[in-house]
Short mmCIF file of C-alpha atoms in Angstrom, two decimals:
data_model
loop_
_atom_site.label_atom_id
_atom_site.label_comp_id
_atom_site.label_asym_id
_atom_site.label_seq_id
_atom_site.Cartn_x
_atom_site.Cartn_y
_atom_site.Cartn_z
CA UNK Y 1 0.00 0.00 0.00
CA UNK Y 2 1.45 3.34 -1.03
CA UNK Y 3 2.07 6.11 1.41
CA UNK Y 4 0.47 9.42 0.76
CA UNK Y 5 -0.55 12.61 2.53
CA UNK Y 6 -3.61 14.27 1.04
CA UNK Y 7 -4.17 17.90 0.28
CA UNK Y 8 -7.01 19.70 2.02
CA UNK Y 9 -8.61 20.52 -1.29
CA UNK Y 10 -11.84 19.15 0.15
CA UNK Y 11 -13.21 22.28 1.75
CA UNK Y 12 -15.79 23.91 -0.45
CA UNK Y 13 -15.57 27.12 1.51
CA UNK Y 14 -11.86 27.61 1.00
CA UNK Y 15 -10.22 29.44 -1.87
CA UNK Y 16 -11.89 28.74 -5.28
CA UNK Y 17 -8.77 26.93 -6.48
CA UNK Y 18 -9.66 23.99 -4.28
CA UNK Y 19 -13.43 23.84 -4.60
CA UNK Y 20 -13.75 21.16 -7.26
CA UNK Y 21 -11.90 18.58 -5.20
CA UNK Y 22 -13.98 19.53 -2.20
CA UNK Y 23 -17.27 19.01 -3.95
CA UNK Y 24 -16.17 15.74 -5.56
CA UNK Y 25 -14.90 14.25 -2.33
CA UNK Y 26 -17.43 14.99 0.34
CA UNK Y 27 -20.70 16.33 -1.06
CA UNK Y 28 -22.60 13.90 -3.25
CA UNK Y 29 -25.96 15.16 -4.37
CA UNK Y 30 -28.25 12.15 -4.07
CA UNK Y 31 -31.80 12.27 -5.39
CA UNK Y 32 -33.94 9.39 -4.27
CA UNK Y 33 -36.53 8.70 -6.97
CA UNK Y 34 -39.85 7.36 -5.76
CA UNK Y 35 -39.52 3.59 -6.08
CA UNK Y 36 -42.34 1.50 -7.50
CA UNK Y 37 -44.21 -0.54 -4.89
CA UNK Y 38 -42.86 -4.01 -4.39
CA UNK Y 39 -45.14 -7.07 -4.31
CA UNK Y 40 -45.90 -8.47 -0.91
CA UNK Y 41 -43.98 -11.53 0.11
CA UNK Y 42 -45.85 -14.81 0.17
CA UNK Y 43 -47.06 -16.09 3.51
CA UNK Y 44 -44.63 -18.59 4.93
CA UNK Y 45 -46.02 -21.19 7.32
CA UNK Y 46 -44.56 -21.00 10.80
CA UNK Y 47 -41.65 -23.30 11.55
CA UNK Y 48 -42.22 -25.65 14.47
CA UNK Y 49 -40.27 -24.74 17.56
CA UNK Y 50 -37.03 -26.65 18.01
CA UNK Y 51 -35.41 -27.79 21.17
CA UNK Y 52 -33.04 -25.38 22.88
CA UNK Y 53 -29.35 -25.61 22.01
CA UNK Y 54 -26.34 -24.49 23.92
CA UNK Y 55 -24.61 -21.21 23.14
CA UNK Y 56 -21.50 -23.02 21.92
CA UNK Y 57 -23.53 -25.07 19.41
CA UNK Y 58 -25.42 -21.98 18.24
CA UNK Y 59 -22.21 -19.99 17.83
CA UNK Y 60 -20.57 -22.80 15.88
CA UNK Y 61 -23.58 -23.14 13.56
CA UNK Y 62 -23.99 -19.41 12.95
CA UNK Y 63 -20.38 -18.26 12.79
CA UNK Y 64 -19.93 -16.08 9.66
CA UNK Y 65 -17.53 -17.42 7.05
CA UNK Y 66 -14.00 -16.06 6.91
CA UNK Y 67 -13.53 -13.26 4.37
CA UNK Y 68 -12.47 -14.41 0.96
CA UNK Y 69 -9.73 -12.14 -0.35
CA UNK Y 70 -9.50 -13.78 -3.74
CA UNK Y 71 -9.83 -11.69 -6.86
CA UNK Y 72 -13.28 -13.11 -7.66
CA UNK Y 73 -14.56 -12.21 -4.18
CA UNK Y 74 -13.16 -8.69 -4.49
CA UNK Y 75 -14.86 -8.31 -7.86
CA UNK Y 76 -18.18 -9.45 -6.37
CA UNK Y 77 -17.81 -6.78 -3.69
CA UNK Y 78 -17.18 -4.11 -6.31
CA UNK Y 79 -13.49 -3.73 -5.39
CA UNK Y 80 -10.88 -3.33 -8.10
CA UNK Y 81 -7.59 -4.51 -6.63
CA UNK Y 82 -5.72 -3.04 -9.60
CA UNK Y 83 -7.21 0.44 -9.29
CA UNK Y 84 -5.48 3.27 -7.47
CA UNK Y 85 -8.15 4.86 -5.31
CA UNK Y 86 -8.38 8.56 -4.59
CA UNK Y 87 -10.82 10.01 -2.06
CA UNK Y 88 -13.80 10.40 -4.45
CA UNK Y 89 -13.31 6.80 -5.58
CA UNK Y 90 -13.24 5.64 -1.96
CA UNK Y 91 -16.45 7.54 -1.23
CA UNK Y 92 -18.10 5.97 -4.28
CA UNK Y 93 -16.96 2.53 -3.14
CA UNK Y 94 -18.40 3.12 0.34
CA UNK Y 95 -21.74 4.26 -1.05
CA UNK Y 96 -21.96 1.06 -3.09
CA UNK Y 97 -20.83 -1.40 -0.42
CA UNK Y 98 -21.69 0.02 3.00
CA UNK Y 99 -24.72 -1.69 4.62
CA UNK Y 100 -26.02 1.61 6.01
CA UNK Y 101 -26.56 2.85 2.46
CA UNK Y 102 -28.78 -0.14 1.75
CA UNK Y 103 -30.63 0.37 5.03
CA UNK Y 104 -31.51 3.98 4.22
CA UNK Y 105 -32.49 2.99 0.68
CA UNK Y 106 -34.82 0.24 1.89
CA UNK Y 107 -36.38 2.66 4.39
CA UNK Y 108 -37.03 5.09 1.54
CA UNK Y 109 -38.65 2.29 -0.48
CA UNK Y 110 -40.80 1.37 2.53
CA UNK Y 111 -41.94 5.00 2.81
CA UNK Y 112 -42.87 4.98 -0.89
CA UNK Y 113 -44.86 1.78 -0.40
CA UNK Y 114 -46.69 3.33 2.59
CA UNK Y 115 -47.62 6.32 0.44
CA UNK Y 116 -49.10 4.04 -2.22
CA UNK Y 117 -51.05 2.20 0.47
CA UNK Y 118 -52.48 5.53 1.65
CA UNK Y 119 -53.44 6.46 -1.91
CA UNK Y 120 -55.29 3.17 -2.33
CA UNK Y 121 -58.02 4.46 0.02
CA UNK Y 122 -59.28 6.67 -2.82
CA UNK Y 123 -60.23 3.61 -4.86
CA UNK Y 124 -63.21 1.28 -4.38
CA UNK Y 125 -62.81 -2.22 -3.06
CA UNK Y 126 -64.29 -5.20 -4.88
CA UNK Y 127 -64.74 -8.45 -2.97
CA UNK Y 128 -65.78 -11.83 -4.32
CA UNK Y 129 -67.63 -14.12 -1.90
CA UNK Y 130 -69.03 -17.63 -2.25
CA UNK Y 131 -70.26 -20.31 0.11
CA UNK Y 132 -72.18 -23.58 0.06
CA UNK Y 133 -74.11 -25.43 2.73
CA UNK Y 134 -76.34 -28.35 3.55
CA UNK Y 135 -79.33 -27.17 5.54
CA UNK Y 136 -82.10 -28.70 7.61
CA UNK Y 137 -84.92 -26.52 8.90
CA UNK Y 138 -87.94 -27.34 11.03
CA UNK Y 139 -91.22 -25.41 11.19
CA UNK Y 140 -93.91 -26.46 13.68
CA UNK Y 141 -97.34 -27.34 12.28
CA UNK Y 142 -100.39 -28.70 14.07
CA UNK Y 143 -99.69 -32.26 15.16
CA UNK Y 144 -96.24 -32.41 13.65
CA UNK Y 145 -93.33 -30.40 12.24
CA UNK Y 146 -92.51 -29.47 8.67
CA UNK Y 147 -88.88 -30.39 8.07
CA UNK Y 148 -87.01 -29.25 4.97
CA UNK Y 149 -83.48 -30.18 4.00
CA UNK Y 150 -81.27 -29.81 0.96
CA UNK Y 151 -78.30 -27.94 -0.46
CA UNK Y 152 -77.77 -24.21 -0.98
CA UNK Y 153 -75.02 -22.08 -2.55
CA UNK Y 154 -74.46 -18.37 -2.82
CA UNK Y 155 -71.92 -16.31 -4.84
CA UNK Y 156 -71.65 -12.54 -5.03
CA UNK Y 157 -69.50 -9.52 -5.82
CA UNK Y 158 -69.46 -6.75 -3.20
CA UNK Y 159 -68.45 -3.17 -4.04
CA UNK Y 160 -67.57 -0.60 -1.35
CA UNK Y 161 -66.50 2.96 -2.19
CA UNK Y 162 -66.04 5.86 0.17
CA UNK Y 163 -67.31 8.92 -1.68
CA UNK Y 164 -66.71 11.69 0.84
CA UNK Y 165 -64.95 11.69 4.21
CA UNK Y 166 -64.26 15.39 4.93
CA UNK Y 167 -60.53 15.21 4.22
CA UNK Y 168 -59.52 12.03 6.03
CA UNK Y 169 -57.92 10.37 3.00
CA UNK Y 170 -56.38 13.59 1.74
CA UNK Y 171 -54.67 14.17 5.08
CA UNK Y 172 -53.48 10.57 5.17
CA UNK Y 173 -51.91 10.88 1.71
CA UNK Y 174 -50.33 14.23 2.60
CA UNK Y 175 -48.72 12.72 5.68
CA UNK Y 176 -47.40 9.79 3.63
CA UNK Y 177 -45.97 12.11 0.97
CA UNK Y 178 -44.17 14.21 3.60
CA UNK Y 179 -42.72 11.11 5.24
CA UNK Y 180 -41.50 9.92 1.86
CA UNK Y 181 -39.74 13.28 1.44
CA UNK Y 182 -38.27 12.88 4.92
CA UNK Y 183 -36.99 9.41 4.01
CA UNK Y 184 -35.41 10.77 0.82
CA UNK Y 185 -33.69 13.57 2.74
CA UNK Y 186 -32.49 11.05 5.32
CA UNK Y 187 -31.11 8.94 2.47
CA UNK Y 188 -29.19 11.97 1.18
CA UNK Y 189 -27.87 12.78 4.64
CA UNK Y 190 -26.74 9.20 5.10
CA UNK Y 191 -24.67 9.55 1.93
CA UNK Y 192 -23.07 12.68 3.33
CA UNK Y 193 -22.43 10.98 6.66
CA UNK Y 194 -20.73 8.01 5.01
CA UNK Y 195 -18.65 10.35 2.83
CA UNK Y 196 -17.61 12.30 5.92
CA UNK Y 197 -16.64 9.18 7.85
CA UNK Y 198 -14.64 7.88 4.89
CA UNK Y 199 -12.85 11.21 4.48
CA UNK Y 200 -12.05 11.49 8.20
CA UNK Y 201 -10.67 7.96 8.44
CA UNK Y 202 -8.86 8.52 5.12
CA UNK Y 203 -7.03 11.52 6.58
CA UNK Y 204 -6.22 9.68 9.80
CA UNK Y 205 -4.78 6.81 7.79
CA UNK Y 206 -2.66 9.19 5.74
CA UNK Y 207 -1.37 10.84 8.89
CA UNK Y 208 -0.51 7.44 10.34
CA UNK Y 209 1.45 6.53 7.21
CA UNK Y 210 3.28 9.86 7.33
CA UNK Y 211 4.15 9.33 10.98
CA UNK Y 212 5.69 5.98 10.14
CA UNK Y 213 7.94 7.73 7.64
CA UNK Y 214 8.80 10.42 10.18
CA UNK Y 215 9.49 7.81 12.86
CA UNK Y 216 11.70 5.91 10.42
CA UNK Y 217 13.68 9.08 9.72
CA UNK Y 218 14.06 9.74 13.45
CA UNK Y 219 15.21 6.17 14.03
CA UNK Y 220 17.82 6.44 11.27
CA UNK Y 221 19.05 9.75 12.71
CA UNK Y 222 19.26 8.22 16.20
CA UNK Y 223 21.19 5.24 14.84
CA UNK Y 224 23.56 7.56 12.97
CA UNK Y 225 24.12 9.60 16.12
CA UNK Y 226 24.74 6.48 18.19
CA UNK Y 227 27.29 5.24 15.65
CA UNK Y 228 28.97 8.66 15.67
CA UNK Y 229 29.21 8.71 19.47
CA UNK Y 230 30.58 5.17 19.50
CA UNK Y 231 33.24 6.15 16.94
CA UNK Y 232 34.24 9.12 19.05
CA UNK Y 233 34.35 6.90 22.13
CA UNK Y 234 36.88 4.66 20.43
CA UNK Y 235 38.96 7.75 19.68
CA UNK Y 236 38.67 8.94 23.25
CA UNK Y 237 36.59 11.97 22.30
CA UNK Y 238 33.40 10.82 24.03
CA UNK Y 239 32.44 9.19 27.30
CA UNK Y 240 30.55 6.04 28.13
CA UNK Y 241 27.53 7.99 29.47
CA UNK Y 242 27.38 9.82 26.15
CA UNK Y 243 27.12 6.50 24.32
CA UNK Y 244 24.46 5.22 26.73
CA UNK Y 245 22.38 8.35 26.16
CA UNK Y 246 22.66 7.90 22.39
CA UNK Y 247 21.69 4.22 22.65
CA UNK Y 248 18.77 5.19 24.85
CA UNK Y 249 17.49 7.61 22.22
CA UNK Y 250 17.94 4.95 19.56
CA UNK Y 251 15.88 2.48 21.57
CA UNK Y 252 13.19 5.11 22.16
CA UNK Y 253 13.02 5.98 18.46
CA UNK Y 254 12.71 2.26 17.64
CA UNK Y 255 9.82 2.02 20.09
CA UNK Y 256 8.13 5.05 18.52
CA UNK Y 257 8.55 3.48 15.08
CA UNK Y 258 6.80 0.28 16.14
CA UNK Y 259 4.06 2.31 17.82
CA UNK Y 260 3.54 4.28 14.60
CA UNK Y 261 3.29 1.05 12.60
CA UNK Y 262 0.67 -0.24 15.02
CA UNK Y 263 -1.34 2.97 14.53
CA UNK Y 264 -1.33 2.34 10.78
CA UNK Y 265 -2.98 -1.05 11.30
CA UNK Y 266 -5.67 0.47 13.50
CA UNK Y 267 -6.28 3.37 11.11
CA UNK Y 268 -6.51 0.95 8.19
CA UNK Y 269 -9.11 -1.12 10.03
CA UNK Y 270 -11.16 2.02 10.73
CA UNK Y 271 -10.95 3.06 7.08
CA UNK Y 272 -12.10 -0.30 5.73
CA UNK Y 273 -14.91 -0.41 8.28
CA UNK Y 274 -16.16 2.98 7.12
CA UNK Y 275 -15.87 1.73 3.54
CA UNK Y 276 -18.08 -1.24 4.43
CA UNK Y 277 -15.50 -3.85 3.43
CA UNK Y 278 -13.35 -6.35 5.28
CA UNK Y 279 -9.92 -5.23 6.57
CA UNK Y 280 -8.56 -8.25 4.70
CA UNK Y 281 -8.87 -6.36 1.41
CA UNK Y 282 -5.80 -4.46 0.27
CA UNK Y 283 -6.41 -1.19 -1.58
CA UNK Y 284 -3.94 0.91 -3.52
CA UNK Y 285 -4.29 4.56 -2.58
CA UNK Y 286 -3.09 7.61 -4.47
CA UNK Y 287 -0.24 9.84 -3.30
CA UNK Y 288 -1.58 13.33 -2.68
CA UNK Y 289 1.41 14.74 -0.81
CA UNK Y 290 2.33 17.10 -3.65
CA UNK Y 291 -0.98 18.98 -3.68
CA UNK Y 292 -0.90 22.30 -1.76
CA UNK Y 293 -3.12 22.99 1.20
CA UNK Y 294 -5.55 25.94 0.99
CA UNK Y 295 -4.52 29.12 2.68
CA UNK Y 296 -7.78 30.80 3.68
CA UNK Y 297 -11.53 30.50 4.15
CA UNK Y 298 -13.48 31.91 1.22
CA UNK Y 299 -16.85 32.41 2.94
CA UNK Y 300 -17.98 33.96 6.18
CA UNK Y 301 -19.48 31.84 8.89
CA UNK Y 302 -22.80 33.71 8.64
CA UNK Y 303 -23.13 32.84 4.95
CA UNK Y 304 -22.32 29.19 5.64
CA UNK Y 305 -24.98 29.10 8.36
CA UNK Y 306 -27.58 30.60 6.02
CA UNK Y 307 -26.77 28.04 3.33
CA UNK Y 308 -26.89 25.16 5.81
CA UNK Y 309 -30.33 26.19 7.09
CA UNK Y 310 -31.56 26.07 3.51
CA UNK Y 311 -30.01 22.79 2.36
CA UNK Y 312 -29.17 20.48 5.27
CA UNK Y 313 -31.00 17.24 4.36
CA UNK Y 314 -31.67 16.26 7.98
CA UNK Y 315 -33.18 19.70 8.68
CA UNK Y 316 -35.38 19.36 5.61
CA UNK Y 317 -36.34 15.86 6.78
CA UNK Y 318 -37.33 17.28 10.18
CA UNK Y 319 -39.40 19.95 8.41
CA UNK Y 320 -41.14 17.28 6.32
CA UNK Y 321 -41.93 15.36 9.51
CA UNK Y 322 -43.49 18.52 10.98
CA UNK Y 323 -45.72 18.83 7.92
CA UNK Y 324 -46.70 15.17 8.27
CA UNK Y 325 -47.68 15.87 11.88
CA UNK Y 326 -49.82 18.78 10.71
CA UNK Y 327 -51.58 16.46 8.25
CA UNK Y 328 -52.24 14.03 11.08
CA UNK Y 329 -53.89 16.84 13.07
CA UNK Y 330 -56.19 17.52 10.10
CA UNK Y 331 -57.07 13.83 9.89
CA UNK Y 332 -57.83 13.64 13.62
CA UNK Y 333 -60.15 16.65 13.36
CA UNK Y 334 -61.87 15.19 10.30
CA UNK Y 335 -62.91 12.15 12.36
CA UNK Y 336 -65.64 14.32 13.94
CA UNK Y 337 -67.49 14.46 10.62
CA UNK Y 338 -69.51 11.73 8.87
CA UNK Y 339 -68.43 9.48 6.03
CA UNK Y 340 -70.52 8.88 2.94
CA UNK Y 341 -69.98 5.64 1.05
CA UNK Y 342 -71.57 3.57 -1.66
CA UNK Y 343 -72.22 -0.15 -1.18
CA UNK Y 344 -73.43 -2.53 -3.84
CA UNK Y 345 -73.82 -6.29 -4.20
CA UNK Y 346 -74.83 -8.61 -6.98
CA UNK Y 347 -75.01 -12.38 -6.72
CA UNK Y 348 -76.89 -15.60 -7.28
CA UNK Y 349 -78.50 -17.86 -4.69
CA UNK Y 350 -79.17 -21.54 -5.49
CA UNK Y 351 -81.16 -24.23 -3.71
CA UNK Y 352 -80.90 -27.84 -4.83
CA UNK Y 353 -82.39 -31.23 -3.92
CA UNK Y 354 -84.80 -29.70 -1.40
CA UNK Y 355 -87.41 -32.06 0.04
CA UNK Y 356 -89.76 -31.91 2.98
CA UNK Y 357 -91.21 -34.25 5.57
CA UNK Y 358 -94.05 -35.10 5.67
CA UNK Y 359 -93.87 -35.31 1.94
CA UNK Y 360 -95.69 -32.60 0.13
CA UNK Y 361 -94.41 -33.38 -3.29
CA UNK Y 362 -91.25 -34.17 -5.20
CA UNK Y 363 -87.83 -32.68 -4.57
CA UNK Y 364 -87.17 -29.34 -6.22
CA UNK Y 365 -84.33 -26.94 -7.09
CA UNK Y 366 -84.35 -23.16 -7.56
CA UNK Y 367 -82.08 -20.17 -8.01
CA UNK Y 368 -82.52 -16.41 -7.80
CA UNK Y 369 -80.51 -13.31 -8.54
CA UNK Y 370 -79.76 -11.08 -5.56
CA UNK Y 371 -78.65 -7.46 -5.92
CA UNK Y 372 -78.58 -4.48 -3.59
CA UNK Y 373 -77.37 -0.87 -3.77
CA UNK Y 374 -76.99 1.37 -0.75
CA UNK Y 375 -75.80 4.87 0.01
CA UNK Y 376 -74.47 4.81 3.56
CA UNK Y 377 -73.95 7.74 5.90
CA UNK Y 378 -71.86 6.83 8.92
CA UNK Y 379 -71.49 9.35 11.74
CA UNK Y 380 -70.11 8.51 15.14
CA UNK Y 381 -71.94 10.74 17.62
CA UNK Y 382 -70.20 9.67 20.84
CA UNK Y 383 -67.12 7.54 21.40
CA UNK Y 384 -66.10 8.20 24.98
CA UNK Y 385 -63.99 11.27 23.95
CA UNK Y 386 -61.63 9.06 21.92
CA UNK Y 387 -61.58 11.51 18.99
CA UNK Y 388 -61.00 14.51 21.24
CA UNK Y 389 -58.04 12.81 22.83
CA UNK Y 390 -56.75 11.79 19.40
CA UNK Y 391 -56.77 15.47 18.35
CA UNK Y 392 -54.91 16.49 21.50
CA UNK Y 393 -52.36 13.72 20.92
CA UNK Y 394 -51.80 14.78 17.30
CA UNK Y 395 -51.42 18.44 18.32
CA UNK Y 396 -48.93 17.53 21.03
CA UNK Y 397 -46.87 15.48 18.55
CA UNK Y 398 -46.93 18.41 16.13
CA UNK Y 399 -45.67 20.76 18.85
CA UNK Y 400 -42.94 18.27 19.78
CA UNK Y 401 -41.89 17.98 16.14
CA UNK Y 402 -41.74 21.77 15.87
CA UNK Y 403 -39.55 21.95 18.97
CA UNK Y 404 -37.27 19.24 17.55
CA UNK Y 405 -36.93 21.27 14.36
CA UNK Y 406 -35.89 24.34 16.32
CA UNK Y 407 -33.46 22.30 18.42
CA UNK Y 408 -31.82 20.96 15.27
CA UNK Y 409 -31.50 24.48 13.86
CA UNK Y 410 -29.66 25.58 16.99
CA UNK Y 411 -27.45 22.49 16.85
CA UNK Y 412 -26.56 23.17 13.21
CA UNK Y 413 -25.59 26.76 13.96
CA UNK Y 414 -23.47 25.65 16.92
CA UNK Y 415 -21.71 22.94 14.91
CA UNK Y 416 -20.95 25.31 12.03
CA UNK Y 417 -19.52 28.01 14.29
CA UNK Y 418 -17.37 25.42 16.03
CA UNK Y 419 -16.20 23.80 12.77
CA UNK Y 420 -15.47 27.20 11.28
CA UNK Y 421 -13.38 28.19 14.29
CA UNK Y 422 -11.57 24.84 14.23
CA UNK Y 423 -10.77 25.23 10.54
CA UNK Y 424 -9.51 28.79 11.02
CA UNK Y 425 -7.36 27.69 13.95
CA UNK Y 426 -6.04 24.73 11.96
CA UNK Y 427 -5.01 27.06 9.12
CA UNK Y 428 -3.06 29.23 11.55
CA UNK Y 429 -1.50 26.25 13.33
CA UNK Y 430 -0.41 24.87 9.98
CA UNK Y 431 1.71 27.96 9.33
CA UNK Y 432 3.38 27.71 12.73
CA UNK Y 433 3.95 23.96 12.28
CA UNK Y 434 5.76 24.54 8.99
CA UNK Y 435 7.88 27.27 10.56
CA UNK Y 436 8.66 25.00 13.51
CA UNK Y 437 9.70 22.14 11.22
CA UNK Y 438 11.95 24.36 9.17
CA UNK Y 439 13.61 25.78 12.28
CA UNK Y 440 14.03 22.30 13.82
CA UNK Y 441 15.63 20.93 10.64
CA UNK Y 442 18.09 23.82 10.46
CA UNK Y 443 18.87 23.56 14.17
CA UNK Y 444 19.48 19.82 13.99
CA UNK Y 445 21.70 20.14 10.91
CA UNK Y 446 23.76 22.88 12.58
CA UNK Y 447 24.02 20.98 15.87
CA UNK Y 448 25.04 17.78 14.10
CA UNK Y 449 27.76 19.59 12.18
CA UNK Y 450 28.90 21.33 15.34
CA UNK Y 451 29.04 18.01 17.20
CA UNK Y 452 31.06 16.45 14.39
CA UNK Y 453 33.68 19.18 14.82
CA UNK Y 454 33.60 18.87 18.59
CA UNK Y 455 31.89 22.18 19.38
CA UNK Y 456 28.63 20.71 20.77
CA UNK Y 457 27.90 18.05 23.36
CA UNK Y 458 26.00 14.84 22.79
CA UNK Y 459 23.22 16.16 25.01
CA UNK Y 460 22.74 19.13 22.70
CA UNK Y 461 22.74 16.81 19.67
CA UNK Y 462 20.14 14.48 21.17
CA UNK Y 463 18.03 17.43 22.28
CA UNK Y 464 18.04 18.78 18.72
CA UNK Y 465 17.09 15.33 17.47
CA UNK Y 466 14.12 15.19 19.85
CA UNK Y 467 13.01 18.65 18.78
CA UNK Y 468 13.16 17.63 15.12
CA UNK Y 469 11.14 14.48 15.78
CA UNK Y 470 8.47 16.48 17.61
CA UNK Y 471 8.42 19.06 14.83
CA UNK Y 472 7.87 16.34 12.21
CA UNK Y 473 4.97 14.88 14.16
CA UNK Y 474 3.55 18.37 14.76
CA UNK Y 475 3.64 19.12 11.03
CA UNK Y 476 1.83 15.86 10.28
CA UNK Y 477 -0.76 16.51 12.99
CA UNK Y 478 -1.35 20.04 11.68
CA UNK Y 479 -2.01 18.71 8.18
CA UNK Y 480 -4.37 16.01 9.46
CA UNK Y 481 -6.15 18.46 11.75
CA UNK Y 482 -6.69 20.90 8.90
CA UNK Y 483 -8.06 18.16 6.65
CA UNK Y 484 -10.43 16.85 9.32
CA UNK Y 485 -11.59 20.35 10.25
CA UNK Y 486 -12.26 21.12 6.59
CA UNK Y 487 -14.21 17.89 6.13
CA UNK Y 488 -16.21 18.59 9.27
CA UNK Y 489 -17.13 22.07 8.08
CA UNK Y 490 -18.37 20.66 4.76
CA UNK Y 491 -20.33 17.94 6.56
CA UNK Y 492 -22.07 20.17 9.12
CA UNK Y 493 -23.01 22.62 6.38
CA UNK Y 494 -24.73 19.87 4.36
CA UNK Y 495 -23.17 21.16 1.17
CA UNK Y 496 -24.79 19.82 -2.01
CA UNK Y 497 -23.25 19.52 -5.46
CA UNK Y 498 -23.26 22.81 -7.30
CA UNK Y 499 -21.74 24.18 -10.46
CA UNK Y 500 -18.42 25.66 -9.49
CA UNK Y 501 -15.71 27.23 -11.57
CA UNK Y 502 -12.85 25.08 -12.75
CA UNK Y 503 -9.53 25.24 -10.98
CA UNK Y 504 -7.31 28.03 -12.11
#
């Protein structure tokens, strides 16, 4: 896996030179089309209960298979082991493979199906009914009883159609449409969340790789210094304590190198988890260390807040939920009014092999057409205050949803102000980190040359080495902090894809 350190060209609010990379990496405009309703699954008969098993047996039977890292398995997962992935490609991979993407998509499809179910109330229902029976009836007559028995059958088609319900169905459909919009916005926000998590773990992984390189350089410098002190000791120009101090620093730098390598493994596991793939897969990543970091913020925090309050998908989802609650209030109030419906039935009734005792004649059969048409008016006059309480419940839920919307607005403004301040601070810290690294490199080079000519002590040399190692790590941390702060600012603003000018 190649080492790279990415540029912070991901922040859409930084200088225009870097906007294209920002938009491509972190802000994917996702439009969830209304899916067509899916057919209902067939009823599956219940499985008889089995005897209890021990946890060990259950765990052995249900243990997931080990990941297959073969090329065919990688291809099935949508992973190209020959491709060199940049950040937009990693985000695209995560959106295709991460289970949370499928979860949000299925929830959006479920919301679309619920809306279609609500719309079905506008249509009439047609029911076919048929039954057959063998009957025996007895009617008392003077001195005896008249008993009839035989067979009967009846088949009919029943039509029921609600013609007018004072807005019940309209409110139900409106609520379903708003919840579908909320599910679509949640789907979009889930895409942004996954992109943000991928970008954050991507930057952490880059920083970990860079720290391994820095730790390797520090270890090589410590080894060179230890060899130099040992050579001087043989010439009588150094003391045994000087050599022990140099060996101590060499051992410490070796420890730091191993620690940095361990951090790479952890960061890699986090990255693959956010991608939705197994850590067993090996990806080739691009080297972005040559791209410059942006130097300033291009927009004010007030403008970013205004844009976020207009386009954050989760805020729009909360607003859609509020509108759905308002539709539910309308439906609850409409329950106080009557419903007018049309009912109709047409069928055929058949009697066969009917005979009586005492005999009054031969057996007979008959059939007759049956049809009815009714206009029903249904009006509940009293229900124990159930409808009144339903209205109060719907109004309370609407008020709660409104309060949740306002709470989210305040949270968005807080997060943007904090992310903006963090990004501004990271930009300033980056300048100081570069200056610190440059000064530490010059100081170490001068001290090393001075020690070679016998003008500096080993303590001064090792101190300069420590300062250089800290400066390298500080420079790496400043880069990673700036990248994460930039990604966070894009994420909390809910930036959508827009037409932006090309890089100059």
